[in-house]
């Protein structure tokens, strides 16, 4: 299983839309996918129709449920196929606080330990993170192989990028040496001078930016409204093509990293 955290300190940059559409694209290519909601807003859970206060959620994994199987909501067929989900809700706020107070067990690696139990069951696990660096987000990073930062090009676009990159370095140093910064993904892109200048600014700030950009289209909001991946709702729109291309680019990156690793090992 390869685990990917989707993170940005800003809200509204397309973290949830990217998590959902990336999960869908990977499933379409034949992977078994687990989608983890790590945001108390629960938008991914709502999209996947499993937001609830009656079921177990990510909070239980952070605060002591031993068996992750009790928390996974099996995929129901429909537009999102058989993608399984670990849901989240507002109880994550209190769970984060409990983790911070409980020093009897390691605090940063609880999600990682839980995911270890099911690593043979899935090809990919995608974690949709909250716009924050709290203990559950640090747990997500400590459990991940890759981090992807969705960004929109707007007035405050790059606020917080430096802080996330520093946080990734810290988690790599202290908890998870294999954590790879896969890159920034430009979302809600419009092809104009202002956006294109922004892309250059981002490239100067940040070592890795995916070549693929996800275009702005109202089809994205419309697809979220009816709980469909954009490629099902509007297969020909720019964002649909963008997410397919982006996942191609991500998978090419994995293949070339693997190639480099083998070459380095002789
Ligand atoms: N490519 C896009 N084109 C148009 N609207 C988009 C696009 N990506 C995301 N959005 C819209 O932006 C809003 C925020 O997206 P969301 O994924 O929920 O952000 P986050 O999870 O970062 O808070 C949503 O209303 C979503 O429909
Ligand atoms: Mg979100």
JSON list of C-alpha atoms and ligand atoms in Angstrom, two decimals, residues 10-18 39 43 128-129 131 187-189 214-222 224 239 243, ligand 1:
[
{"chain": "A", "resi": 10, "resn": "UNK", "atom": "CA", "xyz": [-5.36, 26.95, 3.40]},
{"chain": "A", "resi": 11, "resn": "UNK", "atom": "CA", "xyz": [-8.96, 25.86, 2.96]},
{"chain": "A", "resi": 12, "resn": "UNK", "atom": "CA", "xyz": [-10.71, 25.97, -0.38]},
{"chain": "A", "resi": 13, "resn": "UNK", "atom": "CA", "xyz": [-7.67, 25.05, -2.49]},
{"chain": "A", "resi": 14, "resn": "UNK", "atom": "CA", "xyz": [-9.05, 21.72, -3.74]},
{"chain": "A", "resi": 15, "resn": "UNK", "atom": "CA", "xyz": [-7.67, 19.25, -1.18]},
{"chain": "A", "resi": 16, "resn": "UNK", "atom": "CA", "xyz": [-10.94, 17.35, -0.93]},
{"chain": "A", "resi": 17, "resn": "UNK", "atom": "CA", "xyz": [-11.69, 17.52, -4.66]},
{"chain": "A", "resi": 18, "resn": "UNK", "atom": "CA", "xyz": [-8.17, 16.29, -5.41]},
{"chain": "A", "resi": 39, "resn": "UNK", "atom": "CA", "xyz": [-10.57, 16.88, 8.50]},
{"chain": "A", "resi": 43, "resn": "UNK", "atom": "CA", "xyz": [-16.36, 16.87, 3.51]},
{"chain": "A", "resi": 128, "resn": "UNK", "atom": "CA", "xyz": [-7.51, 14.25, 2.85]},
{"chain": "A", "resi": 129, "resn": "UNK", "atom": "CA", "xyz": [-5.99, 16.52, 5.51]},
{"chain": "A", "resi": 131, "resn": "UNK", "atom": "CA", "xyz": [-6.09, 23.01, 6.65]},
{"chain": "A", "resi": 187, "resn": "UNK", "atom": "CA", "xyz": [-5.87, 23.66, -9.10]},
{"chain": "A", "resi": 188, "resn": "UNK", "atom": "CA", "xyz": [-8.65, 26.00, -10.30]},
{"chain": "A", "resi": 189, "resn": "UNK", "atom": "CA", "xyz": [-6.20, 27.21, -12.96]},
{"chain": "A", "resi": 214, "resn": "UNK", "atom": "CA", "xyz": [-6.26, 21.35, -13.02]},
{"chain": "A", "resi": 215, "resn": "UNK", "atom": "CA", "xyz": [-8.36, 23.92, -14.85]},
{"chain": "A", "resi": 216, "resn": "UNK", "atom": "CA", "xyz": [-11.10, 25.92, -13.21]},
{"chain": "A", "resi": 217, "resn": "UNK", "atom": "CA", "xyz": [-14.54, 24.79, -14.32]},
{"chain": "A", "resi": 218, "resn": "UNK", "atom": "CA", "xyz": [-17.93, 25.07, -12.69]},
{"chain": "A", "resi": 219, "resn": "UNK", "atom": "CA", "xyz": [-18.38, 21.35, -13.44]},
{"chain": "A", "resi": 220, "resn": "UNK", "atom": "CA", "xyz": [-16.23, 20.63, -10.38]},
{"chain": "A", "resi": 221, "resn": "UNK", "atom": "CA", "xyz": [-18.61, 22.28, -7.89]},
{"chain": "A", "resi": 222, "resn": "UNK", "atom": "CA", "xyz": [-21.55, 20.74, -9.72]},
{"chain": "A", "resi": 224, "resn": "UNK", "atom": "CA", "xyz": [-19.34, 17.65, -5.76]},
{"chain": "A", "resi": 239, "resn": "UNK", "atom": "CA", "xyz": [-10.79, 19.28, -14.83]},
{"chain": "A", "resi": 243, "resn": "UNK", "atom": "CA", "xyz": [-7.15, 14.76, -13.03]},
{"chain": "B", "resi": 1, "resn": "LIG", "atom": "N1", "xyz": [-10.80, 22.83, -10.61]},
{"chain": "B", "resi": 1, "resn": "LIG", "atom": "C1", "xyz": [-11.79, 23.47, -9.98]},
{"chain": "B", "resi": 1, "resn": "LIG", "atom": "N2", "xyz": [-12.62, 24.28, -10.66]},
{"chain": "B", "resi": 1, "resn": "LIG", "atom": "C2", "xyz": [-13.62, 24.93, -10.03]},
{"chain": "B", "resi": 1, "resn": "LIG", "atom": "N3", "xyz": [-13.91, 24.82, -8.73]},
{"chain": "B", "resi": 1, "resn": "LIG", "atom": "C3", "xyz": [-13.14, 24.01, -7.98]},
{"chain": "B", "resi": 1, "resn": "LIG", "atom": "C4", "xyz": [-12.03, 23.29, -8.56]},
{"chain": "B", "resi": 1, "resn": "LIG", "atom": "N4", "xyz": [-11.44, 22.56, -7.56]},
{"chain": "B", "resi": 1, "resn": "LIG", "atom": "C5", "xyz": [-12.15, 22.82, -6.43]},
{"chain": "B", "resi": 1, "resn": "LIG", "atom": "N5", "xyz": [-13.17, 23.67, -6.68]},
{"chain": "B", "resi": 1, "resn": "LIG", "atom": "C6", "xyz": [-14.16, 24.18, -5.74]},
{"chain": "B", "resi": 1, "resn": "LIG", "atom": "O1", "xyz": [-13.49, 24.87, -4.70]},
{"chain": "B", "resi": 1, "resn": "LIG", "atom": "C7", "xyz": [-14.14, 24.64, -3.48]},
{"chain": "B", "resi": 1, "resn": "LIG", "atom": "C8", "xyz": [-13.14, 24.12, -2.47]},
{"chain": "B", "resi": 1, "resn": "LIG", "atom": "O2", "xyz": [-12.66, 22.84, -2.88]},
{"chain": "B", "resi": 1, "resn": "LIG", "atom": "P1", "xyz": [-12.28, 21.76, -1.78]},
{"chain": "B", "resi": 1, "resn": "LIG", "atom": "O3", "xyz": [-11.71, 20.59, -2.49]},
{"chain": "B", "resi": 1, "resn": "LIG", "atom": "O4", "xyz": [-13.45, 21.50, -0.88]},
{"chain": "B", "resi": 1, "resn": "LIG", "atom": "O5", "xyz": [-11.14, 22.53, -0.99]},
{"chain": "B", "resi": 1, "resn": "LIG", "atom": "P2", "xyz": [-10.41, 22.18, 0.38]},
{"chain": "B", "resi": 1, "resn": "LIG", "atom": "O6", "xyz": [-10.64, 20.73, 0.67]},
{"chain": "B", "resi": 1, "resn": "LIG", "atom": "O7", "xyz": [-8.98, 22.52, 0.12]},
{"chain": "B", "resi": 1, "resn": "LIG", "atom": "O8", "xyz": [-11.00, 23.08, 1.42]},
{"chain": "B", "resi": 1, "resn": "LIG", "atom": "C9", "xyz": [-15.29, 23.66, -3.74]},
{"chain": "B", "resi": 1, "resn": "LIG", "atom": "O9", "xyz": [-16.49, 24.38, -3.84]},
{"chain": "B", "resi": 1, "resn": "LIG", "atom": "C10", "xyz": [-14.92, 23.04, -5.05]},
{"chain": "B", "resi": 1, "resn": "LIG", "atom": "O10", "xyz": [-16.06, 22.65, -5.76]}
]
